[in-house]
Amino acid sequence: MTGNNNEQWQMTLPGEWTVRQTGEDGKEIEIPLRDHPALKKYATKDEAVKALVHAQRMLGKTPEGYVRLPGDQDGPDELAAFYAALGRPEAPDGYELPGMDLPDGFELREDLLGGLREKAYELGLTPAQVSGLYQWFLPLVLDAHHGLEAEAGKVRESELESLRSVHRGDTPALLDSALRAAEAVGGKELLAALDATGAGNRAAVISAFAKIAPLVLESGLRGSAKGWGEDLSIERLREMMRDPRYSDPSKRDPAFVKKVNQGFEHLYPGDYVPGSRI
């Protein structure tokens, strides 16, 4: 049908039928319905009527893919329905975190991962959003962890060097005495605390424990095996006698030898020859 025919069917509409139309200046004016530009896309009056009927049928229906954004007046149920429509899982454990390579000895705490899932669920995030954030953020955490480890290594080496500058060849014996004294005083819990805080790497702390080692270890051995520093047993003594600090004359450590002898004294009171009962 030609453009003239198209204009012809529009012109059959009564002139008194008018509608409000916004002009280019933003102001509303009243124009005849037959002049409305929306009618130009319909070739015939029948097409225009069919389009009107279809539009009436769609009134009140939600278009496919439409998601209504909750307002301030909506409650938790409406908000939950909105998040579900966006793709949020039914529960926090529905978030699957992608597998990623971790450094040896590095483990992610399950409680932290659980907290991540809980917060993601609270915020209404989709699984794809959580996965993307996890893959972006975890490498940053690993980089920070490596940086802290490297810094701790530098501090440890610096402190150890300061001990070597003072004690020189006696430094290994000093470290051993300090370690045994710390264990005798506070057990495994104290050693763990020293490691966790980094205090065990400080020269001042090591020197302090080394100074009290003779008092703690020797007095403890005379009265109880607990002051010996480890579980006292014949197997442990046999292992210590194979240590170069005991068996190798060129590396013999008097403090270490004394400790072995005191272990025998406690296990076998009276006269004895070290090694005769092994």
CSV table of C-alpha atoms in Angstrom, one decimal:
chain,number,residue,atom,x,y,z
A,1,MET,CA,0.0,0.0,0.0
A,2,THR,CA,1.4,3.4,-0.9
A,3,GLY,CA,2.1,6.3,1.4
A,4,ASN,CA,-0.9,8.2,0.0
A,5,ASN,CA,-3.2,5.3,1.0
A,6,ASN,CA,-1.6,5.2,4.4
A,7,GLU,CA,-2.4,8.9,4.9
A,8,GLN,CA,-5.8,8.3,3.5
A,9,TRP,CA,-6.9,5.8,6.2
A,10,GLN,CA,-5.6,8.2,8.9
A,11,MET,CA,-7.6,11.0,7.4
A,12,THR,CA,-10.8,9.0,7.8
A,13,LEU,CA,-10.6,9.5,11.6
A,14,PRO,CA,-12.8,12.3,12.9
A,15,GLY,CA,-11.1,15.6,13.3
A,16,GLU,CA,-12.5,16.1,16.7
A,17,TRP,CA,-10.6,13.0,18.0
A,18,THR,CA,-7.6,14.6,19.7
A,19,VAL,CA,-4.7,13.5,21.9
A,20,ARG,CA,-2.1,15.2,24.0
A,21,GLN,CA,1.4,15.2,22.4
A,22,THR,CA,4.7,16.5,23.7
A,23,GLY,CA,6.4,18.9,21.3
A,24,GLU,CA,10.1,19.3,20.6
A,25,ASP,CA,10.1,22.2,23.2
A,26,GLY,CA,8.9,19.8,25.9
A,27,LYS,CA,5.5,21.3,26.1
A,28,GLU,CA,2.3,19.3,25.7
A,29,ILE,CA,-0.1,20.4,22.9
A,30,GLU,CA,-3.4,18.9,21.7
A,31,ILE,CA,-3.4,17.5,18.2
A,32,PRO,CA,-5.8,15.6,16.0
A,33,LEU,CA,-5.4,11.8,16.5
A,34,ARG,CA,-5.0,11.3,12.7
A,35,ASP,CA,-1.9,13.5,12.9
A,36,HIS,CA,-0.2,11.4,15.7
A,37,PRO,CA,3.1,10.0,14.4
A,38,ALA,CA,2.6,6.6,16.0
A,39,LEU,CA,-0.1,5.8,13.5
A,40,LYS,CA,2.3,6.1,10.6
A,41,LYS,CA,3.8,2.7,11.2
A,42,TYR,CA,0.5,0.9,10.6
A,43,ALA,CA,-0.3,0.4,6.9
A,44,THR,CA,-4.1,0.0,7.5
A,45,LYS,CA,-6.7,0.8,10.1
A,46,ASP,CA,-7.0,-3.0,10.8
A,47,GLU,CA,-3.4,-3.2,11.8
A,48,ALA,CA,-3.7,-0.3,14.1
A,49,VAL,CA,-6.8,-1.8,15.8
A,50,LYS,CA,-5.1,-5.2,16.2
A,51,ALA,CA,-2.1,-3.5,17.8
A,52,LEU,CA,-4.4,-1.7,20.2
A,53,VAL,CA,-6.2,-4.9,21.2
A,54,HIS,CA,-2.9,-6.6,21.8
A,55,ALA,CA,-1.7,-3.7,24.0
A,56,GLN,CA,-4.9,-4.0,26.1
A,57,ARG,CA,-4.3,-7.7,26.6
A,58,MET,CA,-0.8,-7.0,27.9
A,59,LEU,CA,-1.8,-4.5,30.5
A,60,GLY,CA,-1.2,-5.8,34.0
A,61,LYS,CA,1.1,-8.6,32.8
A,62,THR,CA,4.8,-8.8,33.7
A,63,PRO,CA,6.9,-9.0,30.6
A,64,GLU,CA,9.2,-12.0,30.3
A,65,GLY,CA,12.6,-11.3,32.0
A,66,TYR,CA,11.3,-8.3,33.9
A,67,VAL,CA,12.4,-8.1,37.5
A,68,ARG,CA,10.8,-5.5,39.8
A,69,LEU,CA,13.2,-3.7,42.0
A,70,PRO,CA,12.0,-3.8,45.7
A,71,GLY,CA,11.1,-0.5,47.3
A,72,ASP,CA,11.4,0.8,50.8
A,73,GLN,CA,7.9,-0.5,51.6
A,74,ASP,CA,8.7,-4.1,50.7
A,75,GLY,CA,9.7,-6.7,53.3
A,76,PRO,CA,12.2,-9.5,53.5
A,77,ASP,CA,10.1,-11.8,51.4
A,78,GLU,CA,10.0,-9.4,48.5
A,79,LEU,CA,13.7,-8.8,48.8
A,80,ALA,CA,14.4,-12.6,48.9
A,81,ALA,CA,12.2,-13.0,45.8
A,82,PHE,CA,14.2,-10.3,44.0
A,83,TYR,CA,17.6,-11.9,44.9
A,84,ALA,CA,16.3,-15.3,43.8
A,85,ALA,CA,15.2,-13.9,40.4
A,86,LEU,CA,18.7,-12.5,40.0
A,87,GLY,CA,20.2,-15.9,40.6
A,88,ARG,CA,21.1,-16.1,44.3
A,89,PRO,CA,21.3,-19.7,45.5
A,90,GLU,CA,18.8,-21.0,48.0
A,91,ALA,CA,21.3,-21.0,50.9
A,92,PRO,CA,24.9,-19.8,51.5
A,93,ASP,CA,26.4,-23.2,50.9
A,94,GLY,CA,25.1,-23.0,47.4
A,95,TYR,CA,28.1,-20.8,46.4
A,96,GLU,CA,30.8,-23.0,44.8
A,97,LEU,CA,34.2,-21.4,45.1
A,98,PRO,CA,36.6,-22.2,42.3
A,99,GLY,CA,39.7,-24.4,43.0
A,100,MET,CA,42.9,-22.4,43.0
A,101,ASP,CA,46.6,-23.4,43.5
A,102,LEU,CA,47.8,-22.6,47.0
A,103,PRO,CA,51.5,-22.5,48.2
A,104,ASP,CA,52.8,-25.4,50.1
A,105,GLY,CA,51.7,-25.2,53.7
A,106,PHE,CA,49.1,-22.5,53.1
A,107,GLU,CA,45.5,-23.4,54.0
A,108,LEU,CA,42.3,-21.4,53.9
A,109,ARG,CA,40.3,-21.5,57.1
A,110,GLU,CA,36.9,-23.1,56.6
A,111,ASP,CA,35.3,-20.6,59.0
A,112,LEU,CA,36.5,-17.7,56.8
A,113,LEU,CA,35.2,-19.3,53.7
A,114,GLY,CA,31.9,-19.9,55.5
A,115,GLY,CA,31.8,-16.2,56.5
A,116,LEU,CA,32.4,-15.2,52.8
A,117,ARG,CA,29.4,-17.3,51.7
A,118,GLU,CA,27.2,-15.9,54.5
A,119,LYS,CA,28.0,-12.3,53.6
A,120,ALA,CA,27.6,-13.0,49.9
A,121,TYR,CA,24.1,-14.5,50.6
A,122,GLU,CA,23.2,-11.5,52.7
A,123,LEU,CA,24.1,-9.1,49.9
A,124,GLY,CA,22.2,-11.1,47.3
A,125,LEU,CA,25.2,-11.8,45.2
A,126,THR,CA,25.0,-14.3,42.3
A,127,PRO,CA,27.4,-17.4,42.2
A,128,ALA,CA,29.2,-15.8,39.2
A,129,GLN,CA,29.8,-12.6,41.2
A,130,VAL,CA,31.2,-14.5,44.2
A,131,SER,CA,33.4,-16.7,42.0
A,132,GLY,CA,34.8,-13.6,40.2
A,133,LEU,CA,35.5,-11.8,43.5
A,134,TYR,CA,37.2,-14.8,45.0
A,135,GLN,CA,39.4,-15.3,42.0
A,136,TRP,CA,40.4,-11.7,42.1
A,137,PHE,CA,40.9,-11.3,45.8
A,138,LEU,CA,42.7,-14.5,46.8
A,139,PRO,CA,45.8,-13.8,44.7
A,140,LEU,CA,46.1,-10.4,46.5
A,141,VAL,CA,45.9,-12.2,49.9
A,142,LEU,CA,48.6,-14.6,48.8
A,143,ASP,CA,50.8,-11.8,47.6
A,144,ALA,CA,50.4,-10.1,51.0
A,145,HIS,CA,51.1,-13.3,52.8
A,146,HIS,CA,54.3,-13.8,50.8
A,147,GLY,CA,55.4,-10.3,51.6
A,148,LEU,CA,54.9,-10.8,55.3
A,149,GLU,CA,56.8,-14.1,55.2
A,150,ALA,CA,59.7,-12.4,53.3
A,151,GLU,CA,59.8,-9.6,55.8
A,152,ALA,CA,59.8,-12.1,58.7
A,153,GLY,CA,62.7,-14.0,57.0
A,154,LYS,CA,64.7,-10.8,56.8
A,155,VAL,CA,64.1,-10.0,60.4
A,156,ARG,CA,65.0,-13.6,61.5
A,157,GLU,CA,68.3,-13.5,59.5
A,158,SER,CA,69.2,-10.1,60.8
A,159,GLU,CA,68.6,-11.1,64.4
A,160,LEU,CA,70.5,-14.3,63.9
A,161,GLU,CA,73.4,-12.4,62.4
A,162,SER,CA,73.5,-10.2,65.5
A,163,LEU,CA,73.9,-13.3,67.7
A,164,ARG,CA,76.6,-14.7,65.4
A,165,SER,CA,78.6,-11.4,65.7
A,166,VAL,CA,78.7,-11.8,69.5
A,167,HIS,CA,78.8,-15.6,70.1
A,168,ARG,CA,80.4,-16.7,66.8
A,169,GLY,CA,81.0,-20.5,66.9
A,170,ASP,CA,78.9,-20.9,70.1
A,171,THR,CA,75.8,-19.6,68.4
A,172,PRO,CA,74.3,-23.1,67.7
A,173,ALA,CA,74.8,-24.2,71.3
A,174,LEU,CA,73.2,-20.9,72.4
A,175,LEU,CA,70.1,-21.5,70.2
A,176,ASP,CA,69.7,-25.0,71.5
A,177,SER,CA,69.9,-23.9,75.1
A,178,ALA,CA,67.4,-21.2,74.6
A,179,LEU,CA,65.0,-23.5,72.8
A,180,ARG,CA,65.2,-26.2,75.6
A,181,ALA,CA,64.9,-23.5,78.3
A,182,ALA,CA,61.7,-22.1,76.7
A,183,GLU,CA,60.2,-25.5,76.4
A,184,ALA,CA,61.1,-26.4,79.9
A,185,VAL,CA,59.5,-23.1,81.2
A,186,GLY,CA,56.3,-23.0,79.1
A,187,GLY,CA,56.1,-26.2,77.1
A,188,LYS,CA,54.8,-26.5,73.6
A,189,GLU,CA,52.3,-23.7,74.2
A,190,LEU,CA,55.1,-21.2,74.8
A,191,LEU,CA,57.0,-22.3,71.8
A,192,ALA,CA,53.9,-22.0,69.6
A,193,ALA,CA,53.3,-18.5,71.0
A,194,LEU,CA,56.9,-17.5,70.3
A,195,ASP,CA,56.6,-18.7,66.7
A,196,ALA,CA,53.2,-17.1,66.1
A,197,THR,CA,54.3,-13.7,67.4
A,198,GLY,CA,57.8,-13.8,65.9
A,199,ALA,CA,59.3,-13.1,69.4
A,200,GLY,CA,61.2,-16.4,69.1
A,201,ASN,CA,63.3,-14.9,66.3
A,202,ARG,CA,64.4,-11.9,68.4
A,203,ALA,CA,68.0,-11.9,69.6
A,204,ALA,CA,67.1,-10.4,72.9
A,205,VAL,CA,64.5,-13.1,73.6
A,206,ILE,CA,66.9,-15.9,72.6
A,207,SER,CA,69.7,-14.5,74.8
A,208,ALA,CA,67.4,-14.2,77.7
A,209,PHE,CA,66.3,-17.9,77.5
A,210,ALA,CA,69.9,-18.9,77.0
A,211,LYS,CA,70.9,-17.1,80.2
A,212,ILE,CA,68.3,-18.9,82.3
A,213,ALA,CA,68.9,-22.3,80.6
A,214,PRO,CA,71.5,-23.5,83.2
A,215,LEU,CA,69.2,-22.7,86.1
A,216,VAL,CA,66.0,-24.2,84.5
A,217,LEU,CA,67.5,-27.3,82.9
A,218,GLU,CA,70.1,-28.4,85.5
A,219,SER,CA,67.8,-27.8,88.6
A,220,GLY,CA,64.9,-29.4,86.8
A,221,LEU,CA,66.9,-32.5,85.9
A,222,ARG,CA,68.0,-33.0,89.5
A,223,GLY,CA,64.4,-33.1,90.7
A,224,SER,CA,62.2,-34.1,87.8
A,225,ALA,CA,62.4,-35.3,84.2
A,226,LYS,CA,60.0,-32.4,83.2
A,227,GLY,CA,62.9,-29.9,83.3
A,228,TRP,CA,64.8,-32.0,80.8
A,229,GLY,CA,63.0,-30.3,77.9
A,230,GLU,CA,61.7,-33.3,76.0
A,231,ASP,CA,60.1,-36.6,76.9
A,232,LEU,CA,62.9,-38.5,78.6
A,233,SER,CA,63.2,-42.1,77.3
A,234,ILE,CA,66.0,-44.5,76.4
A,235,GLU,CA,65.0,-44.1,72.7
A,236,ARG,CA,65.4,-40.4,72.9
A,237,LEU,CA,68.8,-40.8,74.6
A,238,ARG,CA,69.9,-43.3,72.0
A,239,GLU,CA,69.0,-40.8,69.3
A,240,MET,CA,70.8,-38.0,71.0
A,241,MET,CA,74.0,-40.1,71.3
A,242,ARG,CA,74.0,-40.4,67.5
A,243,ASP,CA,73.9,-36.6,67.2
A,244,PRO,CA,77.3,-35.1,66.0
A,245,ARG,CA,77.2,-32.8,69.0
A,246,TYR,CA,77.7,-36.0,71.1
A,247,SER,CA,79.4,-38.5,68.8
A,248,ASP,CA,81.7,-36.4,66.7
A,249,PRO,CA,84.7,-35.1,68.7
A,250,SER,CA,85.2,-32.2,66.3
A,251,LYS,CA,81.7,-31.0,66.8
A,252,ARG,CA,81.2,-32.1,70.4
A,253,ASP,CA,79.0,-29.7,72.5
A,254,PRO,CA,79.7,-29.9,76.2
A,255,ALA,CA,76.2,-28.6,77.1
A,256,PHE,CA,74.7,-31.2,74.9
A,257,VAL,CA,76.8,-34.0,76.3
A,258,LYS,CA,76.0,-32.9,79.8
A,259,LYS,CA,72.3,-33.1,79.0
A,260,VAL,CA,72.6,-36.7,77.7
A,261,ASN,CA,74.5,-37.7,80.9
A,262,GLN,CA,71.9,-36.1,83.1
A,263,GLY,CA,69.3,-38.0,81.2
A,264,PHE,CA,71.0,-41.3,82.1
A,265,GLU,CA,71.4,-40.1,85.7
A,266,HIS,CA,67.6,-39.7,85.9
A,267,LEU,CA,66.8,-43.0,84.2
A,268,TYR,CA,69.5,-45.0,85.9
A,269,PRO,CA,70.4,-43.5,89.3
A,270,GLY,CA,73.8,-44.6,90.6
A,271,ASP,CA,77.0,-45.5,89.0
A,272,TYR,CA,76.8,-46.0,85.2
A,273,VAL,CA,78.8,-45.6,82.0
A,274,PRO,CA,77.0,-43.6,79.2
A,275,GLY,CA,76.1,-46.0,76.5
A,276,SER,CA,76.5,-49.2,78.6
A,277,ARG,CA,72.8,-49.7,78.8
A,278,ILE,CA,71.9,-48.9,75.2
